[in-house]
Amino acid sequence: MKVGYISVIGEPNVGKSTLINELLKDRVSIVTNKPQTTRHKILGILTKEDYQIIFIDTPGIIENPRNQLQMAMKKTVENTFKSVELIYYLINAKRPVIEEKYFRDVSSPIFLVINKIDLIDRRLILPIIDEYKDSCFNEIIPISALKGDGIEELISTTLGYLPEAEMYYPPEYISDRPERFFISEIIREKIFEFYGEEIPYATGVEIEDMKERGKNQKDYIKAVIFVEKASQKGIIIGKNGEKLKRLGTISRREIEVFLDRPVYLEIKVKTLKNWRKNAEAVKKMGYR
Ligand SMILES: Nc1nc2c(ncn2[C@@H]2O[C@H](COP(=O)(O)OP(=O)(O)OP(=O)(O)O)[C@@H](O)[C@H]2O)c(=O)[nH]1
Ligand SMILES: [Mg+2]
């Protein structure tokens, strides 16, 4: 069968995570309308009868990192350039900016994937493809990850670039991450949706405890939301704890769908002063 790793890279918010979820027809990576949603490298494994493709979702590329968290995110992307069979470089059709400099030392083939074509006039697609015909890209493929347009062509073209090999992962695996990771990401996604300005960026989520409690009791999950300042803690909690309660309810519902069982979710908010500037704290939260 055809087997290979594909690194999915591009600027923040171009639709990398949306594409991987669409390819897998499942949700392995959180998606929000805000840039810099994804912070980790996350595998999405697609296994069919004659191929297994391991897509690597990555944080959006940040040119000039401003803190340890952004530095860790940038490193994560750079590390995925190595030892992959193929790279998808995503751009936004509405704002087609290309940085060929990212690929100077890259030996893997690269697809330029023009995403969000649903947002532009169809007649504008060909001129964009024409413009990059002579660049470093092996293929140029227009898609809409949101509407599922061009996905089949993307996969069939991809298969021509993958080697024959044995499967790396058992066919039932869709990711390499444990349940706890997905639970913390669900909560982080809700924080991105509910709070504005700096809050989503200054927030990290850790699952401190997770246990099954026997037949008649719901599973117990304890999550901690870390913020950088006491004032942010106040905003997350809200007046009389109302905001945190709403966050908890909506997160719990989604966690229950994900785990397919009822849970009791407890969320604590803690201040970890300027944690994004602290390499140790960034590492402890799982960003590396
Ligand atoms: N109209 C349209 N919107 C899209 C498409 N693909 C993604 N989006 C939207 O673009 C926004 C960002 O999508 P993400 O998948 O989170 O983007 P990302 O590249 O993973 O972003 P980071 O993780 O922040 O780097 C979301 O609001 C998506 O719904 C598309 O094909 N068309
Ligand atoms: Mg993402």
Short mmCIF file of C-alpha atoms and ligand atoms in Angstrom, two decimals:
data_model
loop_
_atom_site.label_atom_id
_atom_site.label_comp_id
_atom_site.label_asym_id
_atom_site.label_seq_id
_atom_site.Cartn_x
_atom_site.Cartn_y
_atom_site.Cartn_z
CA MET A 1 0.00 0.00 0.00
CA LYS A 2 0.96 3.67 -0.32
CA VAL A 3 2.14 5.08 2.99
CA GLY A 4 3.58 8.41 4.03
CA TYR A 5 3.73 11.43 6.28
CA ILE A 6 2.48 14.78 5.01
CA SER A 7 3.22 17.98 6.85
CA VAL A 8 0.46 20.60 6.51
CA ILE A 9 1.88 24.06 6.95
CA GLY A 10 0.99 27.68 6.28
CA GLU A 11 0.24 30.98 7.92
CA PRO A 12 -2.16 31.13 10.87
CA ASN A 13 -5.86 30.83 9.96
CA VAL A 14 -5.45 29.54 6.37
CA GLY A 15 -7.45 26.40 7.19
CA LYS A 16 -4.87 23.69 7.96
CA SER A 17 -6.86 22.09 10.77
CA THR A 18 -10.12 22.37 8.81
CA LEU A 19 -8.48 20.51 5.92
CA ILE A 20 -7.21 17.67 8.11
CA ASN A 21 -10.61 17.25 9.76
CA GLU A 22 -12.21 17.20 6.30
CA LEU A 23 -9.70 14.64 4.97
CA LEU A 24 -10.35 12.39 7.96
CA LYS A 25 -14.09 13.12 8.11
CA ASP A 26 -13.49 13.43 11.84
CA ARG A 27 -12.35 16.06 14.28
CA VAL A 28 -8.77 15.66 15.43
CA SER A 29 -7.85 19.31 15.52
CA ILE A 30 -9.68 22.32 16.88
CA VAL A 31 -10.80 25.06 14.50
CA THR A 32 -11.72 28.64 15.33
CA ASN A 33 -12.00 31.86 13.39
CA LYS A 34 -9.01 33.29 15.31
CA PRO A 35 -5.39 32.92 14.14
CA GLN A 36 -2.91 30.83 16.16
CA THR A 37 -5.48 28.31 17.29
CA THR A 38 -3.29 25.23 16.84
CA ARG A 39 -0.29 25.07 19.16
CA HIS A 40 0.88 21.47 18.84
CA LYS A 41 1.87 19.05 16.18
CA ILE A 42 -1.13 16.74 15.83
CA LEU A 43 -1.34 13.65 13.68
CA GLY A 44 -4.42 12.82 11.67
CA ILE A 45 -4.20 9.28 10.31
CA LEU A 46 -6.26 8.33 7.27
CA THR A 47 -6.29 4.61 6.51
CA LYS A 48 -8.07 3.13 3.47
CA GLU A 49 -7.73 -0.23 1.76
CA ASP A 50 -4.78 0.82 -0.40
CA TYR A 51 -3.18 3.67 1.52
CA GLN A 52 -2.35 5.13 4.91
CA ILE A 53 -1.61 8.84 4.99
CA ILE A 54 -0.43 10.46 8.19
CA PHE A 55 -1.20 14.18 8.06
CA ILE A 56 0.65 16.42 10.47
CA ASP A 57 -1.29 19.48 11.59
CA THR A 58 1.00 22.29 12.67
CA PRO A 59 0.74 25.73 14.27
CA GLY A 60 0.54 28.63 11.82
CA ILE A 61 3.97 29.94 10.89
CA ILE A 62 4.95 32.98 12.92
CA GLU A 63 7.84 34.93 11.43
CA ASN A 64 8.92 36.80 14.53
CA PRO A 65 8.05 34.94 17.72
CA ARG A 66 7.36 37.25 20.62
CA ASN A 67 7.48 34.79 23.50
CA GLN A 68 8.53 31.27 24.45
CA LEU A 69 5.18 29.84 23.42
CA GLN A 70 5.44 31.27 19.91
CA MET A 71 9.06 30.12 19.73
CA ALA A 72 7.99 26.58 20.64
CA MET A 73 5.24 26.77 18.00
CA LYS A 74 7.69 27.91 15.34
CA LYS A 75 10.11 25.11 16.20
CA THR A 76 7.29 22.60 15.99
CA VAL A 77 6.60 23.66 12.40
CA GLU A 78 10.26 23.66 11.41
CA ASN A 79 10.77 20.17 12.80
CA THR A 80 7.96 18.78 10.65
CA PHE A 81 9.75 19.89 7.46
CA LYS A 82 12.21 17.07 7.95
CA SER A 83 11.58 13.44 7.12
CA VAL A 84 8.13 13.80 5.58
CA GLU A 85 7.23 12.36 2.19
CA LEU A 86 5.33 15.48 1.18
CA ILE A 87 4.47 19.00 2.29
CA TYR A 88 1.17 20.76 1.75
CA TYR A 89 1.71 24.51 1.84
CA LEU A 90 -1.69 26.12 2.35
CA ILE A 91 -2.53 29.64 1.34
CA ASN A 92 -5.73 31.64 1.47
CA ALA A 93 -7.12 32.19 -2.07
CA LYS A 94 -8.37 35.59 -0.98
CA ARG A 95 -4.91 36.70 0.08
CA PRO A 96 -2.46 34.55 -1.88
CA VAL A 97 0.86 35.39 -0.26
CA ILE A 98 3.70 32.96 -0.77
CA GLU A 99 6.98 32.65 1.10
CA GLU A 100 9.29 30.47 -0.96
CA LYS A 101 12.05 31.11 1.56
CA TYR A 102 10.52 28.54 3.92
CA PHE A 103 11.49 25.85 1.45
CA ARG A 104 15.12 26.68 0.76
CA ASP A 105 16.50 23.60 2.51
CA VAL A 106 13.56 21.32 1.93
CA SER A 107 14.05 18.20 -0.16
CA SER A 108 10.51 16.76 0.02
CA PRO A 109 8.07 17.58 -2.77
CA ILE A 110 5.71 20.47 -1.99
CA PHE A 111 2.10 21.02 -3.03
CA LEU A 112 0.80 24.55 -3.09
CA VAL A 113 -2.75 24.13 -1.83
CA ILE A 114 -4.92 27.15 -2.52
CA ASN A 115 -7.67 26.98 0.11
CA LYS A 116 -10.92 28.92 0.61
CA ILE A 117 -11.69 29.06 -3.12
CA ASP A 118 -15.36 29.31 -2.12
CA LEU A 119 -14.60 32.89 -1.12
CA ILE A 120 -13.43 34.05 -4.55
CA ASP A 121 -14.80 34.22 -8.06
CA ARG A 122 -14.05 30.94 -9.91
CA ARG A 123 -12.44 32.93 -12.72
CA LEU A 124 -9.73 34.16 -10.35
CA ILE A 125 -8.42 30.67 -9.60
CA LEU A 126 -6.57 30.04 -12.89
CA PRO A 127 -4.60 33.30 -12.75
CA ILE A 128 -3.36 32.39 -9.26
CA ILE A 129 -2.26 28.94 -10.48
CA ASP A 130 -0.56 30.54 -13.49
CA GLU A 131 1.33 32.97 -11.32
CA TYR A 132 3.04 30.18 -9.36
CA LYS A 133 3.57 27.73 -12.23
CA ASP A 134 7.32 28.25 -12.29
CA SER A 135 7.89 28.31 -8.55
CA CYS A 136 9.24 25.56 -6.30
CA PHE A 137 5.93 23.70 -6.06
CA ASN A 138 5.44 20.24 -7.55
CA GLU A 139 1.67 20.63 -7.80
CA ILE A 140 -0.80 23.46 -7.37
CA ILE A 141 -4.23 22.39 -6.17
CA PRO A 142 -7.21 24.64 -5.45
CA ILE A 143 -9.60 23.46 -2.72
CA SER A 144 -12.23 24.51 -0.26
CA ALA A 145 -11.61 22.62 2.97
CA LEU A 146 -14.83 24.02 4.37
CA LYS A 147 -17.04 22.87 1.49
CA GLY A 148 -15.05 19.72 0.68
CA ASP A 149 -14.21 20.91 -2.86
CA GLY A 150 -11.10 19.49 -4.53
CA ILE A 151 -10.41 17.02 -1.73
CA GLU A 152 -10.62 13.90 -3.91
CA GLU A 153 -8.23 15.38 -6.43
CA LEU A 154 -5.88 16.34 -3.64
CA ILE A 155 -5.81 12.75 -2.37
CA SER A 156 -5.43 11.13 -5.79
CA THR A 157 -2.57 13.46 -6.74
CA THR A 158 -0.97 12.84 -3.34
CA LEU A 159 -0.95 9.06 -3.82
CA GLY A 160 1.35 9.47 -6.83
CA TYR A 161 3.99 10.94 -4.50
CA LEU A 162 3.89 8.31 -1.76
CA PRO A 163 6.10 5.20 -1.59
CA GLU A 164 4.93 1.62 -1.18
CA ALA A 165 5.32 0.52 2.43
CA GLU A 166 3.74 -1.34 5.32
CA MET A 167 1.21 0.51 7.47
CA TYR A 168 2.76 2.45 10.37
CA TYR A 169 -0.35 2.58 12.53
CA PRO A 170 -3.14 0.08 13.19
CA PRO A 171 -6.07 0.97 10.90
CA GLU A 172 -8.35 2.04 13.77
CA TYR A 173 -5.97 4.82 14.91
CA ILE A 174 -6.94 8.33 13.85
CA SER A 175 -4.40 10.22 15.94
CA ASP A 176 -1.38 9.78 18.16
CA ARG A 177 -2.78 11.78 21.05
CA PRO A 178 -4.40 10.46 24.23
CA GLU A 179 -7.98 11.29 25.34
CA ARG A 180 -6.72 13.87 27.82
CA PHE A 181 -5.18 15.91 25.05
CA PHE A 182 -8.42 16.12 23.08
CA ILE A 183 -10.34 17.06 26.21
CA SER A 184 -7.97 19.93 26.96
CA GLU A 185 -8.21 21.05 23.33
CA ILE A 186 -12.03 21.07 23.43
CA ILE A 187 -11.87 23.41 26.43
CA ARG A 188 -9.27 25.59 24.69
CA GLU A 189 -11.48 25.81 21.62
CA LYS A 190 -14.40 27.05 23.75
CA ILE A 191 -12.13 29.66 25.32
CA PHE A 192 -11.19 30.88 21.84
CA GLU A 193 -14.89 31.12 21.00
CA PHE A 194 -16.12 32.77 24.21
CA TYR A 195 -13.47 35.30 25.10
CA GLY A 196 -11.96 38.14 23.12
CA GLU A 197 -8.71 40.02 22.75
CA GLU A 198 -5.73 38.59 24.62
CA ILE A 199 -7.58 35.99 26.73
CA PRO A 200 -7.43 33.00 24.32
CA TYR A 201 -3.75 33.63 23.70
CA ALA A 202 -2.85 34.00 27.37
CA THR A 203 -4.61 30.75 28.23
CA GLY A 204 -3.37 27.21 28.56
CA VAL A 205 -5.41 24.18 29.64
CA GLU A 206 -4.19 21.15 31.54
CA ILE A 207 -6.16 18.06 32.53
CA GLU A 208 -4.96 17.41 36.06
CA ASP A 209 -7.06 14.41 36.85
CA MET A 210 -9.33 12.02 35.06
CA LYS A 211 -10.85 8.94 36.63
CA GLU A 212 -13.62 6.48 36.16
CA ARG A 213 -15.79 6.19 39.24
CA GLY A 214 -17.70 2.96 38.84
CA LYS A 215 -21.05 2.00 37.41
CA ASN A 216 -23.49 4.54 38.77
CA GLN A 217 -21.20 7.53 38.89
CA LYS A 218 -20.04 9.79 36.12
CA ASP A 219 -16.35 9.91 35.24
CA TYR A 220 -14.51 12.75 36.94
CA ILE A 221 -12.37 15.22 35.00
CA LYS A 222 -10.44 18.05 36.60
CA ALA A 223 -9.19 20.73 34.22
CA VAL A 224 -7.05 23.72 35.09
CA ILE A 225 -7.09 26.87 32.99
CA PHE A 226 -3.90 28.84 33.31
CA VAL A 227 -3.89 32.58 32.67
CA GLU A 228 -1.11 35.13 32.95
CA LYS A 229 -2.65 37.74 35.25
CA ALA A 230 -5.20 37.95 38.05
CA SER A 231 -7.35 40.30 35.94
CA GLN A 232 -7.63 37.61 33.23
CA LYS A 233 -8.74 35.12 35.84
CA GLY A 234 -11.56 37.50 36.74
CA ILE A 235 -12.63 37.78 33.12
CA ILE A 236 -12.67 34.01 32.61
CA ILE A 237 -14.76 33.48 35.75
CA GLY A 238 -17.10 36.41 35.19
CA LYS A 239 -19.62 37.98 37.55
CA ASN A 240 -20.83 35.42 40.10
CA GLY A 241 -18.93 32.77 38.16
CA GLU A 242 -21.42 32.92 35.31
CA LYS A 243 -18.96 32.92 32.43
CA LEU A 244 -16.99 29.98 33.79
CA LYS A 245 -20.21 28.09 34.38
CA ARG A 246 -21.24 28.56 30.78
CA LEU A 247 -17.79 27.52 29.56
CA GLY A 248 -17.99 24.43 31.76
CA THR A 249 -21.43 23.39 30.56
CA ILE A 250 -20.65 23.73 26.87
CA SER A 251 -17.25 22.07 27.20
CA ARG A 252 -18.74 19.19 29.20
CA ARG A 253 -21.40 18.54 26.58
CA GLU A 254 -18.81 18.34 23.86
CA ILE A 255 -16.50 16.14 25.95
CA GLU A 256 -19.42 13.78 26.56
CA VAL A 257 -20.03 13.48 22.82
CA PHE A 258 -16.33 12.86 22.27
CA LEU A 259 -16.05 10.20 25.02
CA ASP A 260 -19.56 8.87 24.43
CA ARG A 261 -20.30 8.80 28.17
CA PRO A 262 -21.45 11.26 30.84
CA VAL A 263 -18.76 13.09 32.80
CA TYR A 264 -18.46 15.43 35.74
CA LEU A 265 -16.19 18.29 34.72
CA GLU A 266 -14.53 20.53 37.28
CA ILE A 267 -12.64 23.58 36.03
CA LYS A 268 -10.23 25.60 38.15
CA VAL A 269 -8.63 28.83 36.98
CA LYS A 270 -5.09 29.58 38.11
CA THR A 271 -2.71 32.45 37.48
CA LEU A 272 0.74 31.46 36.29
CA LYS A 273 2.43 34.81 35.92
CA ASN A 274 3.55 35.51 32.32
CA TRP A 275 3.78 31.79 31.59
CA ARG A 276 4.21 32.34 27.86
CA LYS A 277 7.55 34.02 28.54
CA ASN A 278 8.74 31.14 30.69
CA ALA A 279 10.34 28.26 28.78
CA GLU A 280 9.80 25.82 31.66
CA ALA A 281 6.09 26.62 31.95
CA VAL A 282 5.61 26.42 28.19
CA LYS A 283 7.24 23.01 28.15
CA LYS A 284 5.27 21.79 31.13
CA MET A 285 2.04 22.64 29.33
CA GLY A 286 3.10 20.33 26.54
CA TYR A 287 4.28 22.87 23.98
CA ARG A 288 7.70 21.98 22.65
N1 LIG B 1 -14.76 30.13 3.63
C1 LIG B 1 -13.87 29.22 4.04
N2 LIG B 1 -13.43 29.25 5.31
C2 LIG B 1 -12.53 28.32 5.70
C3 LIG B 1 -12.05 27.32 4.81
N3 LIG B 1 -11.16 26.55 5.49
C4 LIG B 1 -11.11 27.05 6.74
N4 LIG B 1 -11.93 28.11 6.89
C5 LIG B 1 -12.16 28.92 8.10
O1 LIG B 1 -10.96 29.59 8.43
C6 LIG B 1 -10.84 29.71 9.86
C7 LIG B 1 -9.51 29.13 10.31
O2 LIG B 1 -9.51 27.72 10.10
P1 LIG B 1 -8.47 26.77 10.83
O3 LIG B 1 -8.65 25.41 10.25
O4 LIG B 1 -8.55 26.92 12.31
O5 LIG B 1 -7.10 27.40 10.32
P2 LIG B 1 -5.61 26.99 10.71
O6 LIG B 1 -4.76 27.19 9.51
O7 LIG B 1 -5.59 25.63 11.32
O8 LIG B 1 -5.27 28.10 11.80
P3 LIG B 1 -4.15 28.07 12.99
O9 LIG B 1 -4.31 26.80 13.74
O10 LIG B 1 -4.50 29.25 13.80
O11 LIG B 1 -2.83 28.22 12.31
C8 LIG B 1 -12.06 29.00 10.46
O12 LIG B 1 -13.03 29.98 10.74
C9 LIG B 1 -12.50 28.08 9.33
O13 LIG B 1 -13.88 27.78 9.36
C10 LIG B 1 -12.56 27.31 3.45
O14 LIG B 1 -12.21 26.48 2.60
N5 LIG B 1 -13.45 28.29 3.15
MG MG B 2 -5.02 24.99 13.18
#
